[in-house]
Amino acid sequence: MNLLSLPVLAAAGVLASPALWQTAMTGAVPFDVAVTRYLAVVVATWVALSMVGSLMSWGPKADAPASGSDVRAGGGEPPGPDMGRPAGLASGETAPADV
Protein backbone atom coordinates (compact mmCIF):
# COMPACT_ATOMS: atom_id res chain seq x y z
CA MET A 1 0.00 0.00 0.00
CA ASN A 2 1.24 3.47 -0.87
CA LEU A 3 2.13 5.81 2.00
CA LEU A 4 0.24 8.70 0.38
CA SER A 5 -2.85 6.73 -0.64
CA LEU A 6 -6.31 7.95 0.28
CA PRO A 7 -7.12 5.12 2.76
CA VAL A 8 -3.91 5.78 4.72
CA LEU A 9 -4.35 9.56 4.85
CA ALA A 10 -8.07 9.34 5.70
CA ALA A 11 -7.58 6.78 8.47
CA ALA A 12 -4.73 8.85 9.90
CA GLY A 13 -6.95 11.93 9.80
CA VAL A 14 -9.62 10.09 11.77
CA LEU A 15 -7.11 8.77 14.30
CA ALA A 16 -5.41 12.15 14.75
CA SER A 17 -8.64 14.15 14.68
CA PRO A 18 -8.66 15.03 18.41
CA ALA A 19 -5.31 16.80 18.11
CA LEU A 20 -6.29 18.42 14.83
CA TRP A 21 -9.60 19.59 16.32
CA GLN A 22 -7.95 21.08 19.39
CA THR A 23 -5.46 22.88 17.17
CA ALA A 24 -8.04 24.31 14.77
CA MET A 25 -10.90 25.13 17.16
CA THR A 26 -9.57 25.72 20.66
CA GLY A 27 -5.87 26.37 20.10
CA ALA A 28 -5.03 24.12 23.06
CA VAL A 29 -2.52 22.10 21.02
CA PRO A 30 0.22 23.97 19.12
CA PHE A 31 0.22 23.56 15.34
CA ASP A 32 3.62 21.87 15.16
CA VAL A 33 2.60 19.29 17.76
CA ALA A 34 -0.60 18.47 15.84
CA VAL A 35 1.30 18.09 12.55
CA THR A 36 3.90 15.87 14.23
CA ARG A 37 1.14 13.69 15.69
CA TYR A 38 -0.60 13.46 12.32
CA LEU A 39 2.61 12.44 10.53
CA ALA A 40 3.39 9.82 13.18
CA VAL A 41 -0.13 8.43 12.83
CA VAL A 42 0.24 8.39 9.02
CA VAL A 43 3.32 6.17 9.33
CA ALA A 44 1.70 3.89 11.92
CA THR A 45 -1.49 3.62 9.83
CA TRP A 46 0.52 2.85 6.70
CA VAL A 47 2.39 0.05 8.50
CA ALA A 48 -0.83 -1.40 9.94
CA LEU A 49 -2.76 -1.30 6.66
CA SER A 50 0.20 -2.76 4.77
CA MET A 51 0.41 -5.65 7.23
CA VAL A 52 -3.32 -6.33 6.97
CA GLY A 53 -3.13 -6.16 3.19
CA SER A 54 -0.23 -8.59 3.05
CA LEU A 55 -2.02 -11.04 5.36
CA MET A 56 -5.15 -10.92 3.26
CA SER A 57 -3.27 -11.59 0.03
CA TRP A 58 -0.97 -14.22 1.49
CA GLY A 59 -0.47 -17.38 -0.57
CA PRO A 60 -0.18 -18.25 -4.23
CA LYS A 61 -2.45 -16.56 -6.70
CA ALA A 62 -4.50 -18.71 -9.06
CA ASP A 63 -3.61 -18.40 -12.71
CA ALA A 64 -6.42 -17.49 -15.06
CA PRO A 65 -7.13 -20.04 -17.78
CA ALA A 66 -5.73 -19.25 -21.20
CA SER A 67 -8.15 -17.77 -23.66
CA GLY A 68 -9.77 -20.43 -25.80
CA SER A 69 -9.15 -23.23 -23.32
CA ASP A 70 -11.97 -25.47 -22.19
CA VAL A 71 -11.01 -25.22 -18.51
CA ARG A 72 -13.49 -23.42 -16.32
CA ALA A 73 -12.42 -20.35 -14.41
CA GLY A 74 -12.69 -22.25 -11.11
CA GLY A 75 -10.60 -25.14 -12.40
CA GLY A 76 -11.15 -28.76 -11.52
CA GLU A 77 -13.56 -31.27 -13.02
CA PRO A 78 -17.31 -30.83 -13.37
CA PRO A 79 -19.40 -32.88 -10.89
CA GLY A 80 -19.91 -36.48 -11.95
CA PRO A 81 -23.00 -38.70 -11.67
CA ASP A 82 -21.97 -39.86 -8.18
CA MET A 83 -21.99 -36.36 -6.77
CA GLY A 84 -24.15 -36.17 -3.69
CA ARG A 85 -24.13 -39.85 -2.72
CA PRO A 86 -22.99 -40.79 0.79
CA ALA A 87 -19.38 -41.82 1.23
CA GLY A 88 -18.73 -45.56 1.01
CA LEU A 89 -21.53 -46.41 -1.40
CA ALA A 90 -20.83 -47.65 -4.89
CA SER A 91 -22.63 -46.06 -7.83
CA GLY A 92 -25.34 -48.74 -8.07
CA GLU A 93 -26.15 -49.04 -4.35
CA THR A 94 -28.85 -47.12 -2.55
CA ALA A 95 -28.45 -45.55 0.85
CA PRO A 96 -30.28 -47.18 3.77
CA ALA A 97 -33.32 -45.31 5.02
CA ASP A 98 -32.87 -43.27 8.17
CA VAL A 99 -34.49 -44.80 11.23
PDB file of C-alpha atoms in Angstrom:
ATOM      1  CA  MET A   1       0.000   0.000   0.000  1.00  0.00           C
ATOM      2  CA  ASN A   2       1.243   3.468  -0.869  1.00  0.00           C
ATOM      3  CA  LEU A   3       2.130   5.812   2.002  1.00  0.00           C
ATOM      4  CA  LEU A   4       0.242   8.702   0.380  1.00  0.00           C
ATOM      5  CA  SER A   5      -2.851   6.728  -0.636  1.00  0.00           C
ATOM      6  CA  LEU A   6      -6.314   7.952   0.283  1.00  0.00           C
ATOM      7  CA  PRO A   7      -7.123   5.122   2.762  1.00  0.00           C
ATOM      8  CA  VAL A   8      -3.914   5.780   4.717  1.00  0.00           C
ATOM      9  CA  LEU A   9      -4.351   9.555   4.852  1.00  0.00           C
ATOM     10  CA  ALA A  10      -8.068   9.344   5.703  1.00  0.00           C
ATOM     11  CA  ALA A  11      -7.579   6.776   8.466  1.00  0.00           C
ATOM     12  CA  ALA A  12      -4.726   8.849   9.899  1.00  0.00           C
ATOM     13  CA  GLY A  13      -6.952  11.930   9.800  1.00  0.00           C
ATOM     14  CA  VAL A  14      -9.620  10.088  11.774  1.00  0.00           C
ATOM     15  CA  LEU A  15      -7.110   8.767  14.302  1.00  0.00           C
ATOM     16  CA  ALA A  16      -5.407  12.149  14.753  1.00  0.00           C
ATOM     17  CA  SER A  17      -8.643  14.152  14.678  1.00  0.00           C
ATOM     18  CA  PRO A  18      -8.665  15.029  18.413  1.00  0.00           C
ATOM     19  CA  ALA A  19      -5.306  16.797  18.115  1.00  0.00           C
ATOM     20  CA  LEU A  20      -6.291  18.424  14.830  1.00  0.00           C
ATOM     21  CA  TRP A  21      -9.603  19.588  16.323  1.00  0.00           C
ATOM     22  CA  GLN A  22      -7.949  21.085  19.394  1.00  0.00           C
ATOM     23  CA  THR A  23      -5.462  22.885  17.165  1.00  0.00           C
ATOM     24  CA  ALA A  24      -8.039  24.308  14.773  1.00  0.00           C
ATOM     25  CA  MET A  25     -10.895  25.134  17.159  1.00  0.00           C
ATOM     26  CA  THR A  26      -9.568  25.725  20.658  1.00  0.00           C
ATOM     27  CA  GLY A  27      -5.868  26.371  20.104  1.00  0.00           C
ATOM     28  CA  ALA A  28      -5.032  24.117  23.061  1.00  0.00           C
ATOM     29  CA  VAL A  29      -2.522  22.100  21.016  1.00  0.00           C
ATOM     30  CA  PRO A  30       0.223  23.968  19.117  1.00  0.00           C
ATOM     31  CA  PHE A  31       0.217  23.563  15.342  1.00  0.00           C
ATOM     32  CA  ASP A  32       3.623  21.874  15.159  1.00  0.00           C
ATOM     33  CA  VAL A  33       2.598  19.286  17.760  1.00  0.00           C
ATOM     34  CA  ALA A  34      -0.599  18.473  15.836  1.00  0.00           C
ATOM     35  CA  VAL A  35       1.305  18.090  12.550  1.00  0.00           C
ATOM     36  CA  THR A  36       3.901  15.872  14.233  1.00  0.00           C
ATOM     37  CA  ARG A  37       1.145  13.687  15.687  1.00  0.00           C
ATOM     38  CA  TYR A  38      -0.596  13.463  12.316  1.00  0.00           C
ATOM     39  CA  LEU A  39       2.613  12.441  10.532  1.00  0.00           C
ATOM     40  CA  ALA A  40       3.392   9.819  13.177  1.00  0.00           C
ATOM     41  CA  VAL A  41      -0.130   8.434  12.832  1.00  0.00           C
ATOM     42  CA  VAL A  42       0.244   8.386   9.021  1.00  0.00           C
ATOM     43  CA  VAL A  43       3.317   6.166   9.325  1.00  0.00           C
ATOM     44  CA  ALA A  44       1.696   3.887  11.922  1.00  0.00           C
ATOM     45  CA  THR A  45      -1.491   3.619   9.825  1.00  0.00           C
ATOM     46  CA  TRP A  46       0.519   2.847   6.702  1.00  0.00           C
ATOM     47  CA  VAL A  47       2.387   0.048   8.501  1.00  0.00           C
ATOM     48  CA  ALA A  48      -0.832  -1.395   9.944  1.00  0.00           C
ATOM     49  CA  LEU A  49      -2.760  -1.298   6.662  1.00  0.00           C
ATOM     50  CA  SER A  50       0.201  -2.764   4.772  1.00  0.00           C
ATOM     51  CA  MET A  51       0.415  -5.651   7.230  1.00  0.00           C
ATOM     52  CA  VAL A  52      -3.322  -6.329   6.974  1.00  0.00           C
ATOM     53  CA  GLY A  53      -3.125  -6.158   3.194  1.00  0.00           C
ATOM     54  CA  SER A  54      -0.229  -8.592   3.050  1.00  0.00           C
ATOM     55  CA  LEU A  55      -2.018 -11.036   5.361  1.00  0.00           C
ATOM     56  CA  MET A  56      -5.154 -10.923   3.260  1.00  0.00           C
ATOM     57  CA  SER A  57      -3.273 -11.592   0.026  1.00  0.00           C
ATOM     58  CA  TRP A  58      -0.972 -14.224   1.490  1.00  0.00           C
ATOM     59  CA  GLY A  59      -0.469 -17.375  -0.571  1.00  0.00           C
ATOM     60  CA  PRO A  60      -0.182 -18.255  -4.227  1.00  0.00           C
ATOM     61  CA  LYS A  61      -2.446 -16.560  -6.705  1.00  0.00           C
ATOM     62  CA  ALA A  62      -4.502 -18.707  -9.062  1.00  0.00           C
ATOM     63  CA  ASP A  63      -3.612 -18.404 -12.714  1.00  0.00           C
ATOM     64  CA  ALA A  64      -6.419 -17.488 -15.056  1.00  0.00           C
ATOM     65  CA  PRO A  65      -7.132 -20.044 -17.777  1.00  0.00           C
ATOM     66  CA  ALA A  66      -5.729 -19.249 -21.197  1.00  0.00           C
ATOM     67  CA  SER A  67      -8.153 -17.766 -23.662  1.00  0.00           C
ATOM     68  CA  GLY A  68      -9.768 -20.426 -25.800  1.00  0.00           C
ATOM     69  CA  SER A  69      -9.154 -23.233 -23.320  1.00  0.00           C
ATOM     70  CA  ASP A  70     -11.967 -25.474 -22.186  1.00  0.00           C
ATOM     71  CA  VAL A  71     -11.006 -25.223 -18.515  1.00  0.00           C
ATOM     72  CA  ARG A  72     -13.491 -23.422 -16.325  1.00  0.00           C
ATOM     73  CA  ALA A  73     -12.418 -20.348 -14.412  1.00  0.00           C
ATOM     74  CA  GLY A  74     -12.685 -22.247 -11.110  1.00  0.00           C
ATOM     75  CA  GLY A  75     -10.598 -25.142 -12.397  1.00  0.00           C
ATOM     76  CA  GLY A  76     -11.146 -28.764 -11.523  1.00  0.00           C
ATOM     77  CA  GLU A  77     -13.556 -31.271 -13.019  1.00  0.00           C
ATOM     78  CA  PRO A  78     -17.307 -30.834 -13.365  1.00  0.00           C
ATOM     79  CA  PRO A  79     -19.395 -32.877 -10.889  1.00  0.00           C
ATOM     80  CA  GLY A  80     -19.908 -36.484 -11.947  1.00  0.00           C
ATOM     81  CA  PRO A  81     -23.004 -38.697 -11.667  1.00  0.00           C
ATOM     82  CA  ASP A  82     -21.968 -39.863  -8.178  1.00  0.00           C
ATOM     83  CA  MET A  83     -21.986 -36.356  -6.773  1.00  0.00           C
ATOM     84  CA  GLY A  84     -24.154 -36.170  -3.688  1.00  0.00           C
ATOM     85  CA  ARG A  85     -24.130 -39.854  -2.717  1.00  0.00           C
ATOM     86  CA  PRO A  86     -22.992 -40.792   0.790  1.00  0.00           C
ATOM     87  CA  ALA A  87     -19.378 -41.824   1.226  1.00  0.00           C
ATOM     88  CA  GLY A  88     -18.729 -45.556   1.013  1.00  0.00           C
ATOM     89  CA  LEU A  89     -21.526 -46.412  -1.404  1.00  0.00           C
ATOM     90  CA  ALA A  90     -20.829 -47.648  -4.891  1.00  0.00           C
ATOM     91  CA  SER A  91     -22.635 -46.063  -7.828  1.00  0.00           C
ATOM     92  CA  GLY A  92     -25.343 -48.738  -8.070  1.00  0.00           C
ATOM     93  CA  GLU A  93     -26.146 -49.036  -4.350  1.00  0.00           C
ATOM     94  CA  THR A  94     -28.846 -47.122  -2.552  1.00  0.00           C
ATOM     95  CA  ALA A  95     -28.447 -45.546   0.850  1.00  0.00           C
ATOM     96  CA  PRO A  96     -30.284 -47.176   3.767  1.00  0.00           C
ATOM     97  CA  ALA A  97     -33.321 -45.308   5.024  1.00  0.00           C
ATOM     98  CA  ASP A  98     -32.874 -43.268   8.174  1.00  0.00           C
ATOM     99  CA  VAL A  99     -34.489 -44.803  11.235  1.00  0.00           C
TER     100      VAL A  99
END
